[in-house]
Amino acid sequence: MRSTSAHATYAPHTTGATHTSHTTGATPGRSSGHAAGHACIEQRIITSCTRDCPNSCGLVATVRDGRLVRLAGDPDHPLTRGKACVKAQRYVKRVYSPERITHPLLRDHRHQPWRRATWDEALDRIAARMAAIRDESGTEAILYYQGYGERTALKLLNRYFFNLFGGVTTLRGSLCGGTGQGSQNLDFGQRVSHDPLDHCNSNSLILWGRNPASTQISLVPILRDIRKRGGTVVLVDPVRNRSAPLADRHTAPRAGTDAFLAMAVTKLIVRAGGEDREFMERHAEGAAEYLRILDRYTVDDLCARCGVNVADAEFLADTMLRQRPTSILLGWGMHRHEAAHLSIRAVDALGAISGNIGVPGGGVSQGFEEYGPYDQQYWGDGLNPPRRTLLLPEIGREILDARDPEIRMIMVTAGNPACMAADAGAVARAFRKAEFVVYSGHFMDDTADLAHVFLPATTFLEEDDVMASYGHNYVGPVNRAIEPVDECRSEFMMFHDLAARFPFADRFRRGVDEWLHDLCAPVWAQGCTPERLRAGACRLDAPMAPYADRTFPTPSGKFRFMTDFDPAGLGAVEPGYPYRLLTIAPHGYICSERTMAGHDALTEVALATEEAARLGLSDGAVVRVESSVGAVKAILRTADGQRPDILVAERGGWNKAGHGLNLLTRALSSRVGCGTPYYETGVRVAPWPDDGVTGLRVLVVQPGNDAPGGSFCKELACCGAALTTLRTGREDALPPRDEALAGYDAMVVLGGHQHCRDDEGSPHFPHLMDLLRAFDAAGRPVAGICLGAQLLARAHGGRPWTKGAPEFGFVPLAPTEAGLTDPVLGPVLSGALPLPRLMSFHADTFDLPEGGALLVQGARCRNQCFRVGNASYGFRFHLEVDSSTVEGWVEMLRKGRMSEYAACREKFGGAYFDELARDMPLLVEASEAFCRKVAAAWLGLARRQVD
Ligand code: SF4
């Protein structure tokens, strides 16, 4: 182990961060005590972020009375130094999300609803199916899909389990950095990056496709420090990402053509006599051939090919000449091209020719081996003859095409391939073809929807483990901060208990500490101890500046320049699809770590403002984005200053939430490193075709602040409707009748705590009811939800009244005969039998107005959904709720913050709310699916005639 204190030049410690002792308390890494003046017990636990992010931050988890309340950066982490991103704080909500699945679930067929199961039942079923499939078709009929969501030491044992079982089909290639790694291995012999703290020695730094503001927050103070010292930071990226304000200059090459820019800069450096001749002649091979490749082009030609001004290339060259050493940090986006190796190798060559290889503060750095520090025999790959692997970048087609044996069972851990893998449509088809799918995760996401068994996994805050990084040289402790939520189990425990059902049980049956003792043997060999690691991160024995002795693990011992350069197709535009789709890392999320409630109605795509104008599209337009693979609906955002040949969107949105950008991406493999060239997808953009619904104007009236439009309004927006929401509870005024009729095609009135007959307390109610009647009389659809339904009934003569006891919770409902034959809701109701339990929260109800037809009835409160007049529908139940709304209501009732519903609190105690919280993920899931169909059918009433 080495100390990092040698780099004393870097001292931008975050101020104001919580200080915590690493060593106090009975358990290393935990400090505890009674907070002064409080009866509660508060602990601060040192741990490490294990999410799919290069920073692997040191974190402090604050736990109060056993509940996680805060997650913040650990100021004592030697590298990340108290930095942690917005995603860390959000993770607390994720741990306790009402959508998180916290009990094992089973179903026999995908069209069936899930049912809760015990762990024994779930694991017995998996073990039985594995054994049956092995006996009938061989072990390779099982695919183990190990995702990148978490890459801790114990995750090695997942594959070990399958190897003990006999070896199953696994994956090869990568969705992420494989191309960069493969390419740098060609040049250096082995990809080894500069320690991030070595960038403190840089006088200039190039973020080549990297966006630390969103994906590597600990670099931000280093960048600021370089600039403060008079150095220069340049961002090279087709997209003006969030790190642009941290740079002195942003250069935006055409996507996938970075090789030409790197070559132009190299030529300029050579032209200025700034090349490192000694390195080229003594420590490298192929330099002369590479210079001959450069001779094929002029600087003007190279700049034209990558679409940048010569002045941009000159600025880069000048910076590298004047401000040595220059550190070049490669991002992950530039890997996402079929021939990305040409760009990466050209940048490596630039680093070499400019004299930055093996130099402190220099280097071309891409990443680190996150599984490198462990004893890799525990993958168990040597236990069997080599087994089949499928190409991850093309996994959908690979599964569909697999023969002898076909893939019959898939088990997925820490991944969401139905959302995140390229050509997600093919992935979904492939998973549907498999007869048995097991999914271990946290949420009912796109892949979980395709499974037969859902195993609820713990988060890293509920686990003990060890975490290395692909962004730096530290291994950090993963210390359990809280007990597992409900019945969640770590993947380690899942495989441990699954192994117990097979004859090789004894080979797996050991505790976490015992396993970590062996898995991390190479770490202990470097001087760290398990006790020390539990207390905080240890640095691996890796160089700060690799290749300082100018010897490389290549056959010749020299750096290798690229000697073949065939640029055919580099940056090519697919005929008919003029924009490269660049799906960049979101700022607020890691990949698909989202919830249904956390999605906007439609995904947003950004197009250059002038380009949008040329297409006749304005900001906010509903557009169709189409590739050769698929099409999605999206909201267009215009972006000033963006390149005209790209369409930019944040990746990770779920298909089931209407996002699903990987429904567009082509399944290809990069030519080096088996990476996934997502950015080889060309798209075209057009206004969403006139389907008679897109562009309908809907007036949404929200009387209560705590009852938003939820899934109902989200679905209307997904259908392309333009919603105007008036919060009358916050004094928004309703428009006059004529103005409303002129301005809107349909009207929705949501819920609220008011009594519908209390005109004194809500003086706008008479006018609101007048609008409800006017819209109906004009044949414009009206929907009233809860309070809105009461107002609708009252507007048409129905008598409102207060029930003896309030109703709160998801209640069973049944359609009436009139409901099943209703022209609008009939198809939805008959297609959803038995109806899902739907949320009720009310004390008031109503008699049906004259002429009204009851469509859905309940046992305790009969009038649940009705039709009245020409086009008006009232929903007594809250079909619109999403998980955050219900969670908010439960919290309000628990804390007695809703005095209007005090009776609810008296009637429903803590046990009732606990039960509701436990069942909420599936209840909300079913309710939302039902709601979306109802909303779309209702909006169809307003459909315009389309030629
Ligand atoms: S997501 Fe990344 S930046 Fe954020 S806390 Fe985790 S490791 Fe740090």
Short mmCIF file of C-alpha atoms and ligand atoms in Angstrom, two decimals, residues 49 51 53-57 59 83-88 215-217 590, ligand 1:
data_model
loop_
_atom_site.label_atom_id
_atom_site.label_comp_id
_atom_site.label_asym_id
_atom_site.label_seq_id
_atom_site.Cartn_x
_atom_site.Cartn_y
_atom_site.Cartn_z
CA CYS A 49 -20.96 3.90 -3.09
CA ARG A 51 -23.33 2.07 -7.99
CA CYS A 53 -20.24 5.14 -11.40
CA PRO A 54 -16.47 5.56 -11.63
CA ASN A 55 -16.24 7.74 -8.54
CA SER A 56 -16.97 4.96 -5.98
CA CYS A 57 -17.23 7.72 -3.41
CA LEU A 59 -19.80 7.98 1.98
CA LYS A 83 -17.75 14.93 -2.50
CA ALA A 84 -20.86 13.00 -3.39
CA CYS A 85 -23.36 13.76 -6.08
CA VAL A 86 -27.03 14.60 -6.00
CA LYS A 87 -27.69 10.93 -6.73
CA ALA A 88 -26.31 9.97 -3.33
CA THR A 215 -20.28 11.27 -13.71
CA GLN A 216 -17.11 11.87 -11.70
CA ILE A 217 -17.72 14.63 -9.24
CA ILE A 590 -27.54 6.25 -12.67
S1 SF4 B 1 -23.25 7.92 -7.83
FE1 SF4 B 1 -21.07 8.27 -8.22
S2 SF4 B 1 -20.66 10.41 -7.67
FE2 SF4 B 1 -22.65 9.82 -6.79
S3 SF4 B 1 -22.16 9.13 -4.72
FE3 SF4 B 1 -22.13 7.29 -6.01
S4 SF4 B 1 -20.02 7.07 -6.69
FE4 SF4 B 1 -20.25 9.16 -5.87
#
